[in-house]
Tab-separated table of C-alpha atoms in Angstrom:
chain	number	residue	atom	x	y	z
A	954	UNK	CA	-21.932	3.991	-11.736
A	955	UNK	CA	-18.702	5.411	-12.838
A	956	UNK	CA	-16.280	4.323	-15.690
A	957	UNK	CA	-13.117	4.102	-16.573
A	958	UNK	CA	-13.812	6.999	-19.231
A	959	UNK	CA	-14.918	9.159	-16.692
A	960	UNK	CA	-11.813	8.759	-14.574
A	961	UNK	CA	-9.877	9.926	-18.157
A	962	UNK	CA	-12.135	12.686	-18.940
A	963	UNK	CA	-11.631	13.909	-15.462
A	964	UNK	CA	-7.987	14.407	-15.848
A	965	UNK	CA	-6.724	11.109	-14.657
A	966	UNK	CA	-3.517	9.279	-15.931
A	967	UNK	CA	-5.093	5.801	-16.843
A	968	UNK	CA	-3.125	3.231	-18.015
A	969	UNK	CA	-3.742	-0.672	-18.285
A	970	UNK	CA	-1.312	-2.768	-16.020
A	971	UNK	CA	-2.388	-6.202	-17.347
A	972	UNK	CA	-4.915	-7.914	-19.361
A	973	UNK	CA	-5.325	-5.746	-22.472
A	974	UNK	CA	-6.756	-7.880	-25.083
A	975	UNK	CA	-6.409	-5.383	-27.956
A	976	UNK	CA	-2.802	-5.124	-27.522
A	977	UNK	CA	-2.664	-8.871	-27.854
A	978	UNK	CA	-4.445	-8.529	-30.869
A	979	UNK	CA	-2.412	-5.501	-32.344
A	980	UNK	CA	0.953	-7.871	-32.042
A	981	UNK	CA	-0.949	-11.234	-33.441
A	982	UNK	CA	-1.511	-8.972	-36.324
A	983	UNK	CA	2.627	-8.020	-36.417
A	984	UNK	CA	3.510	-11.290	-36.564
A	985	UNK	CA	1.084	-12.378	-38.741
A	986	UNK	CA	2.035	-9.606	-41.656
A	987	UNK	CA	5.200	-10.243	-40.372
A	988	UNK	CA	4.900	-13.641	-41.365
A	989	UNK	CA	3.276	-12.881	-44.996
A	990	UNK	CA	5.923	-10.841	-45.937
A	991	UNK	CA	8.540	-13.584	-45.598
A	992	UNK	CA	8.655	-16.922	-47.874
A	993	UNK	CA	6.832	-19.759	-47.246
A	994	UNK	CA	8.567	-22.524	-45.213
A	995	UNK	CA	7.565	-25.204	-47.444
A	996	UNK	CA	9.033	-23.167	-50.615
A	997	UNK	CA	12.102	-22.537	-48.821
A	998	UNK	CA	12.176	-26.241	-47.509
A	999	UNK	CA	11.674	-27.509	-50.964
A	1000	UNK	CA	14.755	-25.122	-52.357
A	1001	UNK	CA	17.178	-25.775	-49.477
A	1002	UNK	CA	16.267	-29.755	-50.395
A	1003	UNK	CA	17.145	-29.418	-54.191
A	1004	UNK	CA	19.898	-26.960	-53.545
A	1005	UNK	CA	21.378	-29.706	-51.181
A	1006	UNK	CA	20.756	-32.232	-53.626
A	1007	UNK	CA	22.660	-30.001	-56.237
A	1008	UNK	CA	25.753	-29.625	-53.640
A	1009	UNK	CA	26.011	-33.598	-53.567
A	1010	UNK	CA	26.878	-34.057	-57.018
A	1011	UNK	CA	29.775	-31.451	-57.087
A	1012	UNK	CA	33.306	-32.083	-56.824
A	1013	UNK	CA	34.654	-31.349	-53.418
A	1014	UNK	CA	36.674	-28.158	-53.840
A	1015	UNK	CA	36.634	-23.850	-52.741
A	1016	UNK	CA	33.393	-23.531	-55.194
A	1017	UNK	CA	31.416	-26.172	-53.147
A	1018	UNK	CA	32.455	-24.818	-49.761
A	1019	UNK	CA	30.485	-21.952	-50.427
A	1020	UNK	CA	27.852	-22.817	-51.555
A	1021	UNK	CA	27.099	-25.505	-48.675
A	1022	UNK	CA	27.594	-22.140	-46.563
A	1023	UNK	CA	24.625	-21.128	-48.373
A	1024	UNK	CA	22.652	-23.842	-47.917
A	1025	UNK	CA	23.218	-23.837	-43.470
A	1026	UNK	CA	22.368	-20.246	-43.860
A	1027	UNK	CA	19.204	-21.865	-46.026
A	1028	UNK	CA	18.628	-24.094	-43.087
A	1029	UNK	CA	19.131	-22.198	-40.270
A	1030	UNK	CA	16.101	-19.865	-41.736
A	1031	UNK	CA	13.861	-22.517	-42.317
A	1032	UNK	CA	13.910	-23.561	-38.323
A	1033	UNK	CA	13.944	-19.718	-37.758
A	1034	UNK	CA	10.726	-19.765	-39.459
A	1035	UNK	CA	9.082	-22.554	-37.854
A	1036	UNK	CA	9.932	-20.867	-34.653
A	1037	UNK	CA	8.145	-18.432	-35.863
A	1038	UNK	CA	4.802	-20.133	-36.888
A	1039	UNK	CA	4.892	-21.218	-33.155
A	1040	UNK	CA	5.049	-17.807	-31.891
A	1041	UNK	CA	2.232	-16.911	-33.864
A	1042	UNK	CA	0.362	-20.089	-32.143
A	1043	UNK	CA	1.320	-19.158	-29.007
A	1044	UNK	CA	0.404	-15.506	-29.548
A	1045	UNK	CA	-2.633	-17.099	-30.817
A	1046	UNK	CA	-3.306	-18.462	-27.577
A	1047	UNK	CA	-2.505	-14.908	-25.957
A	1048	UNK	CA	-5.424	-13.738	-27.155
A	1049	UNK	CA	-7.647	-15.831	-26.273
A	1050	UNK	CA	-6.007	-16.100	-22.484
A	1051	UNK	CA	-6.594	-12.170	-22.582
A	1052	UNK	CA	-10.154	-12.255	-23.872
A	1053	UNK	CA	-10.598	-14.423	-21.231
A	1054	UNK	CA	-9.189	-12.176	-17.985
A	1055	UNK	CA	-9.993	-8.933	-17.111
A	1056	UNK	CA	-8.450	-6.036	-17.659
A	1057	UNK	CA	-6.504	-4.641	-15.006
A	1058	UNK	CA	-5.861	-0.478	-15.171
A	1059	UNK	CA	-3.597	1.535	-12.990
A	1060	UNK	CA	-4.522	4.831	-12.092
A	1061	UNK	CA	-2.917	8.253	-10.959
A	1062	UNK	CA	-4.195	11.569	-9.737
A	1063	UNK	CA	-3.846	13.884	-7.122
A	1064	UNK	CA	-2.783	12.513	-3.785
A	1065	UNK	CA	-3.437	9.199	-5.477
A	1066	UNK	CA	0.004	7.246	-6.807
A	1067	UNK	CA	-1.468	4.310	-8.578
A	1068	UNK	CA	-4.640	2.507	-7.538
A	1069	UNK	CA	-4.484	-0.778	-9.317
A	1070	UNK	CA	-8.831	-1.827	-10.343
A	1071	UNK	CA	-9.869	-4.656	-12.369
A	1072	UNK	CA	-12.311	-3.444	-14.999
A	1073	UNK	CA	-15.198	-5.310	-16.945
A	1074	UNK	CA	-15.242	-4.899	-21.216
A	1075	UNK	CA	-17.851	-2.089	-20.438
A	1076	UNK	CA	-15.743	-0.074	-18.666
A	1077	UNK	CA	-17.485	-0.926	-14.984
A	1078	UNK	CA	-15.678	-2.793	-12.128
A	1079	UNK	CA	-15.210	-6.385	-12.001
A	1080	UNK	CA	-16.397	-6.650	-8.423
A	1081	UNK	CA	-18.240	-4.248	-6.034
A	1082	UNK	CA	-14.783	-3.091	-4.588
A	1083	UNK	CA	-13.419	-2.289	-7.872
A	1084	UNK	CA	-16.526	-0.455	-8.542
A	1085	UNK	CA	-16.533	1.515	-5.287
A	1086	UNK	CA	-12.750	2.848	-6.168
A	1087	UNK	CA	-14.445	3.846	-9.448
A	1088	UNK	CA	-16.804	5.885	-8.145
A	1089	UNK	CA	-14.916	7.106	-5.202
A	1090	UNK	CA	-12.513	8.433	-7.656
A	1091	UNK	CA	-15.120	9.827	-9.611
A	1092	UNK	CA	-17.061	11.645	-6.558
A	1093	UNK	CA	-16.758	15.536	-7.879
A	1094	UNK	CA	-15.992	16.834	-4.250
A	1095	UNK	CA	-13.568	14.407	-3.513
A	1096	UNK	CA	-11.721	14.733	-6.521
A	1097	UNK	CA	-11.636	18.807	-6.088
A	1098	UNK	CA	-10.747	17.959	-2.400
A	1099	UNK	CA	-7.500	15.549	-3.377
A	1100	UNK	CA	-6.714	18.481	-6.143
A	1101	UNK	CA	-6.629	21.296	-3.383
A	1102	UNK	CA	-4.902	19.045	-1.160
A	1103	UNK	CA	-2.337	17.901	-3.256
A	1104	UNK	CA	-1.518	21.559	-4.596
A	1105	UNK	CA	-1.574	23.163	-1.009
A	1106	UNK	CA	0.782	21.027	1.038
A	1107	UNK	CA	1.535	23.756	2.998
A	1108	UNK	CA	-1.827	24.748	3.840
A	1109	UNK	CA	-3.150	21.379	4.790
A	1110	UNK	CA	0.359	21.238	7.514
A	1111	UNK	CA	-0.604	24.189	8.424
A	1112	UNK	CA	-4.122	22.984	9.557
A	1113	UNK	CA	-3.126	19.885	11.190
A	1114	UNK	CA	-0.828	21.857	13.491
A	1115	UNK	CA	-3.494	24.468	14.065
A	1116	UNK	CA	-5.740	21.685	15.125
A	1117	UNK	CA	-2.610	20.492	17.491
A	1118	UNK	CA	-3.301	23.230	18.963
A	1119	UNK	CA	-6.669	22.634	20.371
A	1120	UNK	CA	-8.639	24.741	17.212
A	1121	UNK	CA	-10.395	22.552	14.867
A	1122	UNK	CA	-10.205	23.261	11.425
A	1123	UNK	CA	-13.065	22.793	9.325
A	1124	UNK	CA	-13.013	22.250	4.769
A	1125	UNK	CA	-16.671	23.757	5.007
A	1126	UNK	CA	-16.280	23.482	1.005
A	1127	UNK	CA	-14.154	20.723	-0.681
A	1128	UNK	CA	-11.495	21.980	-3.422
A	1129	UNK	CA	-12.228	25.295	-2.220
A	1130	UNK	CA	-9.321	27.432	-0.617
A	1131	UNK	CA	-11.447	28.202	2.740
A	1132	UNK	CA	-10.970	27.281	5.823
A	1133	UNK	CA	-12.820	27.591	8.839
A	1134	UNK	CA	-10.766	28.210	12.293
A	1135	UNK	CA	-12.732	28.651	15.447
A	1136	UNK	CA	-15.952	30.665	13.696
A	1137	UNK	CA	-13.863	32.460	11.440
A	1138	UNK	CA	-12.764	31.701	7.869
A	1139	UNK	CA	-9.273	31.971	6.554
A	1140	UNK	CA	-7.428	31.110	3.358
A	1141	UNK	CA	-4.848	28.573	2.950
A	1142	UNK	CA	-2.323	31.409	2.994
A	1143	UNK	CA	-3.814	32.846	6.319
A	1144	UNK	CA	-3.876	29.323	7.654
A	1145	UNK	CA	0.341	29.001	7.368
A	1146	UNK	CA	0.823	32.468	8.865
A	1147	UNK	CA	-1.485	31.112	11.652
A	1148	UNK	CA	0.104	27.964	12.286
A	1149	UNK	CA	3.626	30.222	12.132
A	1150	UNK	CA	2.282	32.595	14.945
A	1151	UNK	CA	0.877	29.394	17.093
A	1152	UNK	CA	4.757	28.040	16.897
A	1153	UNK	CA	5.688	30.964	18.297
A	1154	UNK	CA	3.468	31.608	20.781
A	1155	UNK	CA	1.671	28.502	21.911
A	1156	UNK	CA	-1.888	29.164	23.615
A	1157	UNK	CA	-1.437	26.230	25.613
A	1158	UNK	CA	1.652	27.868	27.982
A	1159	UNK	CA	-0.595	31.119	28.450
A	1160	UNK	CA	-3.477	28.493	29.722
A	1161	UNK	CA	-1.616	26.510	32.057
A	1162	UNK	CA	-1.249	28.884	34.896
A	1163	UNK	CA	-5.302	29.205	36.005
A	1164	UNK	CA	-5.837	25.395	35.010
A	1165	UNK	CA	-3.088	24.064	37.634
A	1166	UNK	CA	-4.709	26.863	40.251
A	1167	UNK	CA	-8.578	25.075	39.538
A	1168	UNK	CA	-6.821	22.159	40.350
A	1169	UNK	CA	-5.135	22.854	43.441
A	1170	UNK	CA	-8.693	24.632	44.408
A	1171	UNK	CA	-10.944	21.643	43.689
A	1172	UNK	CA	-9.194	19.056	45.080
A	1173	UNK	CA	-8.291	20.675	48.325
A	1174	UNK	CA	-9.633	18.201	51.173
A	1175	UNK	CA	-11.509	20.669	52.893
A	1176	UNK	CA	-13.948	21.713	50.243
A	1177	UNK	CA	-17.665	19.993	50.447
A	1178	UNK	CA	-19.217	18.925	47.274
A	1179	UNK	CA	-21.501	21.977	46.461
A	1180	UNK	CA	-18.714	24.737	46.718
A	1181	UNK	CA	-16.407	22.064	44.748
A	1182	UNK	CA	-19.096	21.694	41.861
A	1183	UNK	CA	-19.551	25.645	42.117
A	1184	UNK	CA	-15.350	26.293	41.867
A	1185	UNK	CA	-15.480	23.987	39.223
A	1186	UNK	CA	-18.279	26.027	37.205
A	1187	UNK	CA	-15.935	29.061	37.673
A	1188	UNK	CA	-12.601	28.395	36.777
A	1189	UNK	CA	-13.537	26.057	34.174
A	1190	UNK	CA	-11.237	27.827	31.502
A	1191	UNK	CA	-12.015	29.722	28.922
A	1192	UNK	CA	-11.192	28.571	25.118
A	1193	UNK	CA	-7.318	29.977	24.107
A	1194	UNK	CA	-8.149	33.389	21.976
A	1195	UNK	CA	-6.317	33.140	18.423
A	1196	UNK	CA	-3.708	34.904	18.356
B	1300	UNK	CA	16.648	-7.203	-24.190
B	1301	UNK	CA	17.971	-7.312	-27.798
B	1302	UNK	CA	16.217	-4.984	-29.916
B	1303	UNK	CA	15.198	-5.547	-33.388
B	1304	UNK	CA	16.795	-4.233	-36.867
B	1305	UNK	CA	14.745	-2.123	-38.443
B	1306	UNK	CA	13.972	-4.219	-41.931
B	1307	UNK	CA	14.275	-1.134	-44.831
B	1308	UNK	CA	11.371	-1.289	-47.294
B	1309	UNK	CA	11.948	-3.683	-50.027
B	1310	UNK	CA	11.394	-2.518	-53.240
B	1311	UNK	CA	10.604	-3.880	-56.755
B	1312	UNK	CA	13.587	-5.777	-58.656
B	1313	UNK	CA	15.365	-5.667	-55.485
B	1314	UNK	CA	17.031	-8.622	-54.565
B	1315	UNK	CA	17.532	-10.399	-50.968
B	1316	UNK	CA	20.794	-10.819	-50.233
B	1317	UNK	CA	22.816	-13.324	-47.926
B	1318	UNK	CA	23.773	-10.139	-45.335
B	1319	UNK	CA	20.357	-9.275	-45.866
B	1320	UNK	CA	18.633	-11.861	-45.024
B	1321	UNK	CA	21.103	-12.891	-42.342
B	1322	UNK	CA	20.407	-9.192	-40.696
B	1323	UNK	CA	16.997	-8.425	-41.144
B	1324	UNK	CA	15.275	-11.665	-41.551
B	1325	UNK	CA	17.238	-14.098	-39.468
B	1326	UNK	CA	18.701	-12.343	-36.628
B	1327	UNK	CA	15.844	-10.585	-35.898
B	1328	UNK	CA	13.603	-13.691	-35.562
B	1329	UNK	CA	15.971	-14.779	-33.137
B	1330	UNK	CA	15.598	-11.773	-31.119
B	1331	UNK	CA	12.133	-11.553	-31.403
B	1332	UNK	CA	12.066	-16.031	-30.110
B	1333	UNK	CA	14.998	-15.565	-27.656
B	1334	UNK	CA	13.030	-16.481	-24.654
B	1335	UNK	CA	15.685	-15.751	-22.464
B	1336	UNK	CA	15.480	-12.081	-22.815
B	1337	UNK	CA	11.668	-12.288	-23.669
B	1338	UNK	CA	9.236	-10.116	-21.487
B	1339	UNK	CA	6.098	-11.813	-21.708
B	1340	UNK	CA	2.676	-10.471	-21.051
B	1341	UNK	CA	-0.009	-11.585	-18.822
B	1342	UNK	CA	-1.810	-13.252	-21.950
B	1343	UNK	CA	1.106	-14.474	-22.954
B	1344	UNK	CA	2.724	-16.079	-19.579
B	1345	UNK	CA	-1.122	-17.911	-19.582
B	1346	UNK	CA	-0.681	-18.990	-23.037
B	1347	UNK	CA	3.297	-20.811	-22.428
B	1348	UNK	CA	3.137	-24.305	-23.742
B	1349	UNK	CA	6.157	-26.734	-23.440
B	1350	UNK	CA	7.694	-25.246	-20.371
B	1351	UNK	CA	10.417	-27.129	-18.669
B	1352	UNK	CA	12.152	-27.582	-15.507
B	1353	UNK	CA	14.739	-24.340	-15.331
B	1354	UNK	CA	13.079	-22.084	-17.708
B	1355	UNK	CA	12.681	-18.427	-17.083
B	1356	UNK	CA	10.495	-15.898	-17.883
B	1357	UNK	CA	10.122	-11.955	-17.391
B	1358	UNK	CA	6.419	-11.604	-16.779
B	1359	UNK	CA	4.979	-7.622	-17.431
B	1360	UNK	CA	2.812	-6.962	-14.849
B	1361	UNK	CA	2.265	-3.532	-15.018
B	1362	UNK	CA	2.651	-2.100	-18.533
B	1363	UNK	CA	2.341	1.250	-18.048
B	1364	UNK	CA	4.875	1.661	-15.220
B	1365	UNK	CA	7.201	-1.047	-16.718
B	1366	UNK	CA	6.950	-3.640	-13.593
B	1367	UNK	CA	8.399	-6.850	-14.715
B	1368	UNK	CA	9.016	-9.953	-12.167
B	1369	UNK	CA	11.764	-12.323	-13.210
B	1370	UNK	CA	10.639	-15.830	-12.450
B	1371	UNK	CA	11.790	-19.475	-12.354
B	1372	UNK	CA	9.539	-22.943	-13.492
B	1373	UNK	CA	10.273	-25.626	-11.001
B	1374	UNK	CA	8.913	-28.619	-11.827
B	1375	UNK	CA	9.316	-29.794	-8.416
B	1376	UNK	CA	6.554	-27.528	-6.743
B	1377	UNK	CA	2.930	-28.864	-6.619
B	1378	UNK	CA	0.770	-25.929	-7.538
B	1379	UNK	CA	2.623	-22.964	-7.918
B	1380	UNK	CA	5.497	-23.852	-9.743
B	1381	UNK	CA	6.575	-20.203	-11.071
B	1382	UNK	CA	9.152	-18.980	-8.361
B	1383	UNK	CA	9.713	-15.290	-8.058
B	1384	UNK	CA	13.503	-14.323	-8.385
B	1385	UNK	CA	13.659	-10.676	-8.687
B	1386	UNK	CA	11.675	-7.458	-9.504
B	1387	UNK	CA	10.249	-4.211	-7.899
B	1388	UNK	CA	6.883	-4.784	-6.341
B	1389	UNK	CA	3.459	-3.668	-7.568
B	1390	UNK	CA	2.580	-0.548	-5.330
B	1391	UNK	CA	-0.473	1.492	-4.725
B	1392	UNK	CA	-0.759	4.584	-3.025
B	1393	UNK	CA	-3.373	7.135	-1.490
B	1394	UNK	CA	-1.538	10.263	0.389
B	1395	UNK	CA	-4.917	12.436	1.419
B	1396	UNK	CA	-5.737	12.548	5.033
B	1397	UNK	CA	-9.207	11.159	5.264
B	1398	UNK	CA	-11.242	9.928	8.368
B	1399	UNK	CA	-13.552	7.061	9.475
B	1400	UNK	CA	-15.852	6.509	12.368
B	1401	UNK	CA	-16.617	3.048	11.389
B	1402	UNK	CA	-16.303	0.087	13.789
B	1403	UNK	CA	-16.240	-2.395	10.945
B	1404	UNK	CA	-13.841	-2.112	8.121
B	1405	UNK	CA	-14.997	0.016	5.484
B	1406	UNK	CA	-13.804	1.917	2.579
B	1407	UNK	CA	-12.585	5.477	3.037
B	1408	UNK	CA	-13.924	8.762	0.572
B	1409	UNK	CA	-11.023	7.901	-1.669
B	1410	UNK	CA	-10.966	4.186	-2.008
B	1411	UNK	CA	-7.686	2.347	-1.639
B	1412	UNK	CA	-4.873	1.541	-2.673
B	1413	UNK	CA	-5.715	-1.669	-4.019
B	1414	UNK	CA	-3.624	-3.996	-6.391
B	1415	UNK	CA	-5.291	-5.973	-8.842
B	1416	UNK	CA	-3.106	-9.343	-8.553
B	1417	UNK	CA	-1.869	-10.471	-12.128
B	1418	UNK	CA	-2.247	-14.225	-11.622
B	1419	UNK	CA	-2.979	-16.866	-8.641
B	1420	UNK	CA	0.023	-17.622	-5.995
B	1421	UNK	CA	1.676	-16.631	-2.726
B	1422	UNK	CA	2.309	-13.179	-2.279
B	1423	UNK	CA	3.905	-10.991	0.473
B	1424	UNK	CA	1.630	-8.290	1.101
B	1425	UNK	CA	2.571	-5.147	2.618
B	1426	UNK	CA	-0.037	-2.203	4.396
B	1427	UNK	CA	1.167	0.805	5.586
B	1428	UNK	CA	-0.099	4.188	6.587
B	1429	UNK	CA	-0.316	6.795	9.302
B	1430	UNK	CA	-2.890	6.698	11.581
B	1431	UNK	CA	-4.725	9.275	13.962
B	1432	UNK	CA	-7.231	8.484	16.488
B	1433	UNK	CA	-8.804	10.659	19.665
B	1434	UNK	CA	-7.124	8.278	22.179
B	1435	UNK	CA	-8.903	5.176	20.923
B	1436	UNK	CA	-7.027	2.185	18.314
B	1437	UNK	CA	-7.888	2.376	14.819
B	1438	UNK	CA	-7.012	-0.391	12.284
B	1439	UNK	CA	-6.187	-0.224	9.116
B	1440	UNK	CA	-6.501	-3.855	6.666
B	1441	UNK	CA	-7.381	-4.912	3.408
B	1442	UNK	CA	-10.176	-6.782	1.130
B	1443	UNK	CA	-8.768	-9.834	-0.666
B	1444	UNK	CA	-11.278	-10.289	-3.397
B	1445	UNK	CA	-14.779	-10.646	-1.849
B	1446	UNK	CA	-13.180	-11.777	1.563
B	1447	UNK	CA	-13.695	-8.961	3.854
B	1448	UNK	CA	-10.880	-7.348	5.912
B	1449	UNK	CA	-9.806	-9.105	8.914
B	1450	UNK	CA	-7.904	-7.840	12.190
B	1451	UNK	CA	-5.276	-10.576	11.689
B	1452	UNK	CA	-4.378	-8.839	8.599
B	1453	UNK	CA	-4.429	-5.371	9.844
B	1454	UNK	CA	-2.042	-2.840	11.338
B	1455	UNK	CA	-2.857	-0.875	14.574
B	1456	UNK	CA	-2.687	2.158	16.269
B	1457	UNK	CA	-3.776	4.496	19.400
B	1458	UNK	CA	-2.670	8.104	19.283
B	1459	UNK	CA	-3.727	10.679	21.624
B	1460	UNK	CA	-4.968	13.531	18.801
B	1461	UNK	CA	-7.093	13.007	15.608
B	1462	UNK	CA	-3.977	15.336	14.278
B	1463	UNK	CA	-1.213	13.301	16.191
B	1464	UNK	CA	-0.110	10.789	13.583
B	1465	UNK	CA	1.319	7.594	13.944
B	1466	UNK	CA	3.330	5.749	10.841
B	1467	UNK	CA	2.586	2.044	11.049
B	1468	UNK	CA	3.450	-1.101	8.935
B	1469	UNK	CA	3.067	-4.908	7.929
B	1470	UNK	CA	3.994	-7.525	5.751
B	1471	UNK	CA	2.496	-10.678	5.614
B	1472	UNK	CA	2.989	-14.360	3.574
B	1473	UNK	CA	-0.854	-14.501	1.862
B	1474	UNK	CA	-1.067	-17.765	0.887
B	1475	UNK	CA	-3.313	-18.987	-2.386
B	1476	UNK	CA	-4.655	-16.123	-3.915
B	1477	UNK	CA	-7.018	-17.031	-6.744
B	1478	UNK	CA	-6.106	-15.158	-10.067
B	1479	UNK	CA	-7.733	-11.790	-10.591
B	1480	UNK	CA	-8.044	-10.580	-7.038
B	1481	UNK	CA	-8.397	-7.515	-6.092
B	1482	UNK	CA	-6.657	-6.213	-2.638
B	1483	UNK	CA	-8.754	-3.370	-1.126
B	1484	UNK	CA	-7.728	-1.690	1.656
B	1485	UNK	CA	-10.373	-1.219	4.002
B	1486	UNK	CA	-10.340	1.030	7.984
B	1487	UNK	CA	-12.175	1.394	11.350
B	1488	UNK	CA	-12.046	2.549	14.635
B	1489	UNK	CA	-12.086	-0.266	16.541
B	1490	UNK	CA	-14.252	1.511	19.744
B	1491	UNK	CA	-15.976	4.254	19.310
B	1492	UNK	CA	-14.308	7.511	17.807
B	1493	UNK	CA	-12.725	8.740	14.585
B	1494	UNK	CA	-9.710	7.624	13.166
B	1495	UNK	CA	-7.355	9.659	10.571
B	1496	UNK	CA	-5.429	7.851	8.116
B	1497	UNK	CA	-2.939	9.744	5.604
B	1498	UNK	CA	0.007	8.409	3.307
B	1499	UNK	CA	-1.576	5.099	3.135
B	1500	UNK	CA	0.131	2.439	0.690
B	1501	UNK	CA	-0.005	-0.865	-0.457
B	1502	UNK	CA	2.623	-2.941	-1.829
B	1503	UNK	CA	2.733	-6.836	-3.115
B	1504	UNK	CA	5.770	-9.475	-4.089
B	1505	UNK	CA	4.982	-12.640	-5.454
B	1506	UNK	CA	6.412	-15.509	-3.411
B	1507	UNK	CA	5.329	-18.022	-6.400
B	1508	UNK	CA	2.621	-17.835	-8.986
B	1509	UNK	CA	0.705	-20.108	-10.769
């Protein structure tokens, strides 16, 4: 049963999309020191109270102008920090919200632009799906397969238009550069100078000229069945030679 | 999004002055509260409180690729009352050319893509992929949590040539998703044969969330 961990250690970019308690955690902590280092509300509350009290019993004049200044500056941080005791409660809240969910990681690779999977505390899948991408992403001949693949574009075009052709192409060994083309093996590099030559000289024109004869042949009225099943036999054609 | 002030490191006998304090203590709390500009994440868009008709949120709901959906509370809405205005979509995406001779949908040799859905609500989902088959359809649709595939869902294709490829795709309104689903794309042949599928994706929009 594969992990998360393994998907890292195997070269993966893994990166959490949602859900990640310990970040939660990390920034209730920032606000909370955050929070220590400034001065208590009820302190400040208590100041900004006498301070006002103070202002009351001065003559109106330049001098008391500023200093009531000072006192809605004195104000305006006291709300500022109950706004911020409420953050803290709501961030509070974040954490236990993400404790709560799973956590959902995004992952890239080769061929693969990011596969979103839920993932348990343990590092397994949440459900038997998310598990199955896991381990599919995990599966040592796939992943050397994608890795080929994705650094051999040309190689794997070059296959699917040799197979166009009518030869199969077989990966007898995944992430390995072989090929296997009608009994004989060929490297990736072989393979695109193949596919070149078929473009230039398709097998199927050279073939066409015996299979529309056969035709004519075996489907001429006069023929009974035996001597049509025996034509057929013969001019069955023959496999297109590589080139 | 306003970013905050560094605050300098205070040091003994030093002495907090009005710009001071107006720079690095109060105007930064008011960035760090304006919810306005606020992304919020998953945890956090859970955890709102107090939320009133109008309000808006940016909700984060992929960190690591920065996707953030801009969304609206109306009051008015019954269930899902978090309207999606704006954002890129979530998107998933599998490029290798792999092959199925299933009849039932199943799971590929590299799973996917599949999008792990952020919160409950109505999403547009979107398949796409191109498809190969020896002269027989082949169907391509997706898992939505432990609900298996279903043709209604799928996209559809008949090619001539397990190497003649055919680039199909969908979008459809899926209505009342629970919270932490998983979409999983899942593929068959639909009569007997094999079918190639290559450059297969997976996109989702929210509609409105819960």
């Amino acid at each position: 049963m594969a992990t998360i961990d393994e998907l890292r250690a195997l070269g993966y970019d893994v990166g959490v999309a949602h859900g990640d308690a310990a970040a939660e955690e990390e920034l209730l902590a920032t606000l909370r020191e955050a929070q220590a280092d400034l001065p208590a509300i009820d302190e400040l509350q208590a100041a900004a109270d006498a301070f006002a009290a103070a202002l009351a019993t001065m003559p109106a004049g330049d001098a008391r102008n500023g200093l009531e200044q000072q006192l809605g500056e004195m104000q305006l941080t006291v709300s500022s920090l109950h706004d911020l005791t409420d953050a803290i409660a709501h961030q509070e809240r974040a954490v236990e919200a993400a404790h709560a969910m799973p956590t959902a990681y995004v992952i890239s690779g080769p061929t693969i632009s990011r596969i979103y999977v839920c993932v348990n505390a343990d590092g397994t899948g949440c459900t038997d799906n998310d598990q199955a991408t896991l381990d599919s992403l995990a599966d040592p001949d796939a992943h050397a397969e994608r890795s080929f693949q994705a650094d051999n574009p040309d190689a794997m075009a070059a296959a699917v238009t040799i197979s166009g052709y009518g030869f199969p192409v077989d990966r007898p060994d995944p992430g390995a550069d072989t090929f296997v083309v009608a009994g004989q093996t060929k490297t990736g590099r072989q393979l695109v100078t193949l596919a070149a030559k078929l473009d230039e000289s398709p097998p199927a024109a050279r073939a066409s000229i015996p299979e529309r004869v056969a035709e004519a042949l075996v489907t001429a009225p006069e023929l009974g069945d035996t001597t049509r099943v025996a034509l057929e036999q013969a001019l069955k054609p023959a496999p297109p030679a590589l080139p | 999004m306003p970013t905050a002030l560094p605050v300098p490191t205070k040091n003994p006998g030093d002495v907090w002055t009005s710009s001071t304090w107006n720079s690095y203590v109060r105007d930064n709390i008011n960035k760090l509260l304006n919810q306005a500009h606020r992304v919020l994440t998953v945890a956090q868009f859970t955890a709102l409180a107090g939320i009133e008709d109008g309000d808006e949120v940016y909700l984060e709901v992929d960190a690591t690729n920065g996707i953030i959906w801009h969304l609206r509370y109306v009051n008015a809405e019954p269930t899902y009352k978090w309207r999606f205005l704006g954002g890129p979509p979530m998107f998933s995406e599998v490029t290798t050319n792999e092959a199925t001779s299933s009849t039932t949908y199943a799971a590929l040799t590299t799973a996917g893509p599949s999008i792990a859905l952020p919160r409950g609500g109505d999403f547009n989902v979107r398949i796409q992929a191109a498809l190969a088959s020896g002269n027989q359809q082949v169907a391509m649709s997706y898992d939505i949590g432990a609900t298996g595939a279903v043709d209604a869902d799928q996209v559809l294709a008949l090619s001539t040539s397990t190497t003649l490829f055919i680039s199909v795709a969908r979008e459809r309104l899926k209505a009342a998703i629970a919270a932490a689903t998983t979409l999983t794309s899942k593929y068959k042949t639909v009569t007997a044969g094999t079918g190639n599928f290559q450059q297969r994706g997976m996109s989702v929009l929210p509609v409105r969330l819960i």
